[in-house]
């Protein structure tokens, strides 16, 4: 992409602005999304419209959430697209997705090439609103996607893996080189599909308990569970739940974390948010 193709816009580092220009990657994302007119599509961080335009070419209406006032204004005033766009100029971390879904009368289909500096907090925020989301297609830092899909026993397996897999079915789609962006980021990227479970595979009565147990266990991931979880559960309690206290956080499956969370939820005084 040339400077000219950035339409005179000076990319802002603090907004994580890396604009997609690789047509193959753009087509791959739109194909994975497979937008259908009438769906409640919402793009996070449309920027200069690299994904916005081809999605609109499939017809229908699109809501976009863009923090950069200048970029939001461009879209609002766009000669061709403006009347098919609802532009929300706001920090996505403060958006009420439940209200958006209620306005549209159906769960949302979210997508975007996310600013990498907010991607993890955004995912945690969205998981809490998962009941209002049909699916999500994200471009993320490859290292974050590795964590989303990681299985027990791997280095990438952590709190983000357990909570993502509790809330969503996760599908790795494809890797994206830095050269697909202007300016190129310093890291590799990848595209992932997250589909919130309608019925979680292992229901947890109090999701805060799951969040807490993951936070405490992975904060000291090198320690055995007997030590890392000592404030929450004793070794005999772990054994009674069928969990070996000499294991480490990275060895437990999602099902085992859910079992621990359900036990913790029986003693609500132990749960902190
Ligand atoms: N979608 C465009 C593309 O693929 O070329 C731009 C992607 S760029 C990586 C991220 C976009 O998110 C930028 O347009 C940036 O201004 C916007 N953004 C950054 N932080 C944001 C936030 N907190 N809320 C909403 N948008 C944000």
Short mmCIF file of C-alpha atoms and ligand atoms in Angstrom, two decimals:
data_model
loop_
_atom_site.label_atom_id
_atom_site.label_comp_id
_atom_site.label_asym_id
_atom_site.label_seq_id
_atom_site.Cartn_x
_atom_site.Cartn_y
_atom_site.Cartn_z
CA UNK A 1 0.00 0.00 0.00
CA UNK A 2 1.43 3.38 -0.93
CA UNK A 3 1.18 6.52 1.18
CA UNK A 4 -1.44 7.65 -1.31
CA UNK A 5 -3.52 4.56 -0.62
CA UNK A 6 -3.61 5.58 3.06
CA UNK A 7 -5.76 8.45 1.75
CA UNK A 8 -3.55 11.04 3.37
CA UNK A 9 -4.14 9.50 6.80
CA UNK A 10 -1.14 9.40 9.14
CA UNK A 11 -1.32 6.03 11.02
CA UNK A 12 -1.60 6.58 14.77
CA UNK A 13 0.52 4.21 16.84
CA UNK A 14 -1.48 4.66 20.04
CA UNK A 15 -4.60 3.39 18.25
CA UNK A 16 -2.72 0.32 16.98
CA UNK A 17 -3.27 1.39 13.37
CA UNK A 18 -1.92 -1.15 10.87
CA UNK A 19 -4.05 -1.06 7.75
CA UNK A 20 -4.65 -4.19 5.72
CA UNK A 21 -3.77 -3.97 2.04
CA UNK A 22 -3.21 -7.59 0.98
CA UNK A 23 -6.21 -8.41 -1.21
CA UNK A 24 -5.77 -12.16 -0.69
CA UNK A 25 -5.94 -11.77 3.10
CA UNK A 26 -8.91 -9.40 2.87
CA UNK A 27 -10.76 -11.85 0.59
CA UNK A 28 -9.93 -14.73 2.97
CA UNK A 29 -11.46 -12.90 5.94
CA UNK A 30 -14.61 -11.91 4.02
CA UNK A 31 -14.99 -15.47 2.75
CA UNK A 32 -14.68 -16.86 6.28
CA UNK A 33 -17.22 -14.31 7.53
CA UNK A 34 -19.63 -15.06 4.64
CA UNK A 35 -21.86 -12.03 5.36
CA UNK A 36 -25.52 -12.24 4.46
CA UNK A 37 -27.72 -9.11 4.07
CA UNK A 38 -29.97 -8.63 7.09
CA UNK A 39 -27.47 -10.03 9.62
CA UNK A 40 -26.48 -7.89 12.60
CA UNK A 41 -22.88 -7.34 11.46
CA UNK A 42 -20.58 -5.17 13.59
CA UNK A 43 -17.01 -4.27 12.64
CA UNK A 44 -14.56 -3.17 15.33
CA UNK A 45 -11.92 -0.67 14.16
CA UNK A 46 -12.87 -0.20 10.48
CA UNK A 47 -10.01 2.25 9.93
CA UNK A 48 -9.83 3.16 6.25
CA UNK A 49 -12.38 0.51 5.33
CA UNK A 50 -10.20 -2.36 4.06
CA UNK A 51 -12.76 -4.90 5.36
CA UNK A 52 -15.75 -2.55 5.51
CA UNK A 53 -15.97 -2.07 1.73
CA UNK A 54 -15.88 -5.73 0.65
CA UNK A 55 -18.35 -6.69 3.40
CA UNK A 56 -20.74 -3.95 2.23
CA UNK A 57 -20.38 -5.28 -1.31
CA UNK A 58 -22.29 -8.32 -0.08
CA UNK A 59 -25.23 -5.99 0.56
CA UNK A 60 -27.03 -5.06 3.76
CA UNK A 61 -26.17 -2.71 6.58
CA UNK A 62 -23.10 -2.56 8.81
CA UNK A 63 -22.44 -1.04 12.24
CA UNK A 64 -18.85 0.04 12.81
CA UNK A 65 -17.13 1.07 16.05
CA UNK A 66 -14.11 3.33 15.58
CA UNK A 67 -12.29 5.30 18.28
CA UNK A 68 -10.32 7.59 15.94
CA UNK A 69 -12.55 10.60 15.39
CA UNK A 70 -11.03 11.50 12.00
CA UNK A 71 -11.51 7.96 10.66
CA UNK A 72 -15.05 7.73 12.04
CA UNK A 73 -15.88 11.01 10.35
CA UNK A 74 -14.52 9.82 7.00
CA UNK A 75 -16.84 6.83 7.14
CA UNK A 76 -19.83 8.91 8.25
CA UNK A 77 -19.29 11.17 5.25
CA UNK A 78 -18.35 8.51 2.74
CA UNK A 79 -19.91 9.22 -0.64
CA UNK A 80 -20.78 5.61 -1.42
CA UNK A 81 -21.17 3.79 1.90
CA UNK A 82 -22.49 6.36 4.39
CA UNK A 83 -26.17 5.45 4.04
CA UNK A 84 -25.45 1.77 4.74
CA UNK A 85 -23.27 2.39 7.76
CA UNK A 86 -24.00 3.18 11.40
CA UNK A 87 -20.81 4.69 12.74
CA UNK A 88 -20.27 4.58 16.52
CA UNK A 89 -17.32 6.78 17.46
CA UNK A 90 -16.42 5.21 20.79
CA UNK A 91 -13.88 3.08 22.63
CA UNK A 92 -15.04 -0.49 21.92
CA UNK A 93 -14.20 -1.45 25.52
CA UNK A 94 -17.10 0.73 26.69
CA UNK A 95 -19.71 -0.47 24.17
CA UNK A 96 -22.82 -2.23 25.49
CA UNK A 97 -23.15 -5.16 23.06
CA UNK A 98 -26.24 -6.46 24.81
CA UNK A 99 -28.04 -3.19 24.00
CA UNK A 100 -26.77 -3.31 20.40
CA UNK A 101 -28.09 -6.86 19.97
CA UNK A 102 -31.42 -5.87 21.49
CA UNK A 103 -31.70 -2.94 19.05
CA UNK A 104 -31.04 -5.32 16.17
CA UNK A 105 -33.30 -8.02 17.59
CA UNK A 106 -30.72 -10.77 17.11
CA UNK A 107 -27.24 -11.84 18.26
CA UNK A 108 -24.36 -9.93 16.71
CA UNK A 109 -21.77 -11.09 14.22
CA UNK A 110 -18.58 -9.26 15.23
CA UNK A 111 -15.43 -8.98 13.15
CA UNK A 112 -12.34 -6.85 12.73
CA UNK A 113 -8.65 -6.41 12.45
CA UNK A 114 -8.23 -5.52 16.11
CA UNK A 115 -5.83 -3.04 17.67
CA UNK A 116 -3.51 -5.54 19.34
CA UNK A 117 -2.99 -3.46 22.49
CA UNK A 118 -6.62 -3.96 23.57
CA UNK A 119 -7.36 -7.41 22.15
CA UNK A 120 -7.07 -9.44 25.38
CA UNK A 121 -9.19 -7.10 27.58
CA UNK A 122 -11.69 -6.85 24.71
CA UNK A 123 -12.03 -10.63 24.50
CA UNK A 124 -12.68 -10.89 28.26
CA UNK A 125 -15.31 -8.14 28.01
CA UNK A 126 -16.99 -9.87 25.08
CA UNK A 127 -17.08 -13.25 26.81
CA UNK A 128 -19.26 -11.70 29.51
CA UNK A 129 -21.67 -10.64 26.75
CA UNK A 130 -21.37 -13.90 24.80
CA UNK A 131 -25.11 -14.59 25.02
CA UNK A 132 -25.63 -11.64 22.63
CA UNK A 133 -23.03 -12.70 20.09
CA UNK A 134 -23.51 -15.20 17.28
CA UNK A 135 -19.86 -15.35 16.23
CA UNK A 136 -16.62 -13.37 15.99
CA UNK A 137 -13.92 -13.27 13.32
CA UNK A 138 -10.74 -11.56 14.47
CA UNK A 139 -7.34 -10.72 13.13
CA UNK A 140 -5.06 -10.92 16.15
CA UNK A 141 -1.42 -11.20 17.03
CA UNK A 142 -0.46 -14.81 16.14
CA UNK A 143 0.87 -15.36 19.65
CA UNK A 144 -2.58 -14.49 21.08
CA UNK A 145 -4.30 -16.88 18.64
CA UNK A 146 -1.88 -19.60 19.77
CA UNK A 147 -3.09 -18.99 23.33
CA UNK A 148 -6.76 -19.11 22.31
CA UNK A 149 -6.41 -22.54 20.72
CA UNK A 150 -3.81 -24.00 23.14
CA UNK A 151 -4.41 -27.36 24.78
CA UNK A 152 -3.25 -28.51 28.24
CA UNK A 153 0.44 -29.30 28.54
CA UNK A 154 1.57 -26.65 26.06
CA UNK A 155 3.48 -23.49 26.88
CA UNK A 156 0.79 -21.29 25.34
CA UNK A 157 -1.97 -22.81 27.54
CA UNK A 158 -3.13 -20.33 30.15
CA UNK A 159 -6.02 -18.32 31.59
CA UNK A 160 -6.96 -16.96 28.16
CA UNK A 161 -7.10 -20.51 26.69
CA UNK A 162 -9.32 -21.89 29.47
CA UNK A 163 -11.76 -18.97 29.50
CA UNK A 164 -11.97 -18.71 25.70
CA UNK A 165 -12.67 -22.43 25.37
CA UNK A 166 -15.21 -22.26 28.20
CA UNK A 167 -17.19 -19.55 26.39
CA UNK A 168 -16.52 -20.37 22.73
CA UNK A 169 -15.74 -22.94 20.15
CA UNK A 170 -12.41 -21.79 18.69
CA UNK A 171 -11.36 -22.24 15.08
CA UNK A 172 -7.90 -21.26 13.82
CA UNK A 173 -8.35 -19.96 10.25
CA UNK A 174 -5.05 -18.80 8.72
CA UNK A 175 -1.75 -17.01 9.44
CA UNK A 176 -1.07 -13.49 8.11
CA UNK A 177 2.42 -12.05 7.46
CA UNK A 178 3.39 -8.57 8.64
CA UNK A 179 3.71 -7.51 4.98
CA UNK A 180 -0.09 -7.63 4.65
CA UNK A 181 -0.33 -4.36 6.63
CA UNK A 182 0.75 -0.77 6.19
CA UNK A 183 2.68 0.05 8.30
CA UNK A 184 3.77 -3.56 8.97
CA UNK A 185 3.52 -4.57 12.66
CA UNK A 186 6.55 -6.09 14.41
CA UNK A 187 4.67 -9.36 15.03
CA UNK A 188 2.98 -12.09 13.01
CA UNK A 189 -0.81 -12.20 12.87
CA UNK A 190 -3.52 -14.81 12.41
CA UNK A 191 -7.26 -14.96 11.84
CA UNK A 192 -9.50 -16.85 14.24
CA UNK A 193 -13.21 -17.65 14.51
CA UNK A 194 -14.86 -17.73 17.95
CA UNK A 195 -18.39 -19.10 18.19
CA UNK A 196 -19.98 -18.71 21.63
CA UNK A 197 -21.42 -21.98 22.93
CA UNK A 198 -25.18 -21.92 23.27
CA UNK A 199 -24.74 -24.63 25.90
CA UNK A 200 -21.29 -24.56 27.54
CA UNK A 201 -19.69 -28.03 27.34
CA UNK A 202 -19.11 -28.00 31.13
CA UNK A 203 -21.63 -25.70 32.80
CA UNK A 204 -20.32 -23.56 35.65
CA UNK A 205 -22.79 -22.10 38.16
CA UNK A 206 -20.70 -18.97 38.81
CA UNK A 207 -18.35 -17.95 35.97
CA UNK A 208 -16.55 -15.57 38.40
CA UNK A 209 -15.37 -18.67 40.24
CA UNK A 210 -13.84 -20.01 37.02
CA UNK A 211 -12.19 -16.66 36.35
CA UNK A 212 -10.79 -16.58 39.86
CA UNK A 213 -9.47 -20.12 39.89
CA UNK A 214 -7.72 -19.54 36.53
CA UNK A 215 -6.24 -16.25 37.71
CA UNK A 216 -4.86 -17.76 40.90
CA UNK A 217 -3.61 -21.00 39.30
CA UNK A 218 -1.86 -19.38 36.32
CA UNK A 219 -0.39 -16.52 38.36
CA UNK A 220 2.03 -19.12 39.70
CA UNK A 221 2.02 -21.57 36.83
CA UNK A 222 5.34 -23.19 37.78
CA UNK A 223 4.04 -24.19 41.21
CA UNK A 224 2.05 -27.34 41.95
CA UNK A 225 -1.68 -26.86 42.49
CA UNK A 226 -1.23 -27.80 46.14
CA UNK A 227 0.80 -24.58 46.50
CA UNK A 228 -0.71 -22.23 43.92
CA UNK A 229 -4.30 -22.90 45.01
CA UNK A 230 -3.65 -23.17 48.77
CA UNK A 231 -5.69 -20.03 49.56
CA UNK A 232 -8.73 -21.52 47.82
CA UNK A 233 -8.56 -25.30 48.18
CA UNK A 234 -6.62 -27.76 50.31
CA UNK A 235 -4.77 -30.77 48.89
CA UNK A 236 -7.37 -33.20 50.36
CA UNK A 237 -10.15 -31.16 48.72
CA UNK A 238 -8.33 -31.38 45.38
CA UNK A 239 -7.95 -35.12 45.80
CA UNK A 240 -11.62 -35.50 46.71
CA UNK A 241 -12.44 -33.70 43.46
CA UNK A 242 -10.32 -36.23 41.58
CA UNK A 243 -7.48 -33.77 40.89
CA UNK A 244 -3.85 -34.62 41.61
CA UNK A 245 -2.46 -31.76 43.79
CA UNK A 246 1.05 -32.32 42.38
CA UNK A 247 -0.05 -31.22 38.91
CA UNK A 248 0.60 -27.68 37.64
CA UNK A 249 -1.91 -25.16 36.26
CA UNK A 250 -0.94 -25.97 32.67
CA UNK A 251 -1.87 -29.66 33.12
CA UNK A 252 -5.55 -29.22 33.98
CA UNK A 253 -8.23 -29.58 31.32
CA UNK A 254 -11.15 -27.20 30.87
CA UNK A 255 -13.42 -29.82 32.43
CA UNK A 256 -11.21 -30.00 35.53
CA UNK A 257 -11.15 -26.20 35.87
CA UNK A 258 -14.95 -26.19 35.65
CA UNK A 259 -15.12 -28.89 38.33
CA UNK A 260 -12.93 -26.77 40.63
CA UNK A 261 -15.00 -23.66 39.90
CA UNK A 262 -18.23 -25.43 40.75
CA UNK A 263 -16.74 -26.59 44.03
CA UNK A 264 -15.51 -23.06 44.81
CA UNK A 265 -18.95 -21.66 44.06
CA UNK A 266 -20.35 -23.79 46.91
CA UNK A 267 -18.34 -21.52 49.23
CA UNK A 268 -19.29 -18.07 47.84
CA UNK A 269 -17.22 -16.28 50.52
CA UNK A 270 -14.13 -17.54 48.65
CA UNK A 271 -15.04 -15.90 45.36
CA UNK A 272 -13.74 -12.46 44.59
CA UNK A 273 -14.42 -10.71 41.31
N1 LIG B 1 -9.84 -2.48 9.82
C1 LIG B 1 -8.76 -1.65 9.34
C2 LIG B 1 -7.87 -2.46 8.44
O1 LIG B 1 -7.91 -3.70 8.54
O2 LIG B 1 -7.12 -1.87 7.65
C3 LIG B 1 -7.97 -1.02 10.50
C4 LIG B 1 -7.36 -1.98 11.49
S1 LIG B 1 -6.27 -1.25 12.68
C5 LIG B 1 -5.30 -2.63 13.15
C6 LIG B 1 -7.26 -1.05 14.15
C7 LIG B 1 -8.38 -0.02 14.06
O3 LIG B 1 -9.04 0.05 15.35
C8 LIG B 1 -7.93 1.40 13.77
O4 LIG B 1 -8.79 1.98 12.84
C9 LIG B 1 -8.03 2.12 15.13
O5 LIG B 1 -8.25 3.51 15.03
C10 LIG B 1 -9.19 1.40 15.77
N2 LIG B 1 -9.18 1.41 17.25
C11 LIG B 1 -8.09 1.45 18.07
N3 LIG B 1 -8.46 1.39 19.35
C12 LIG B 1 -9.82 1.32 19.37
C13 LIG B 1 -10.79 1.24 20.40
N4 LIG B 1 -10.42 1.23 21.69
N5 LIG B 1 -12.09 1.20 20.06
C14 LIG B 1 -12.47 1.22 18.74
N6 LIG B 1 -11.58 1.28 17.71
C15 LIG B 1 -10.28 1.33 18.02
#
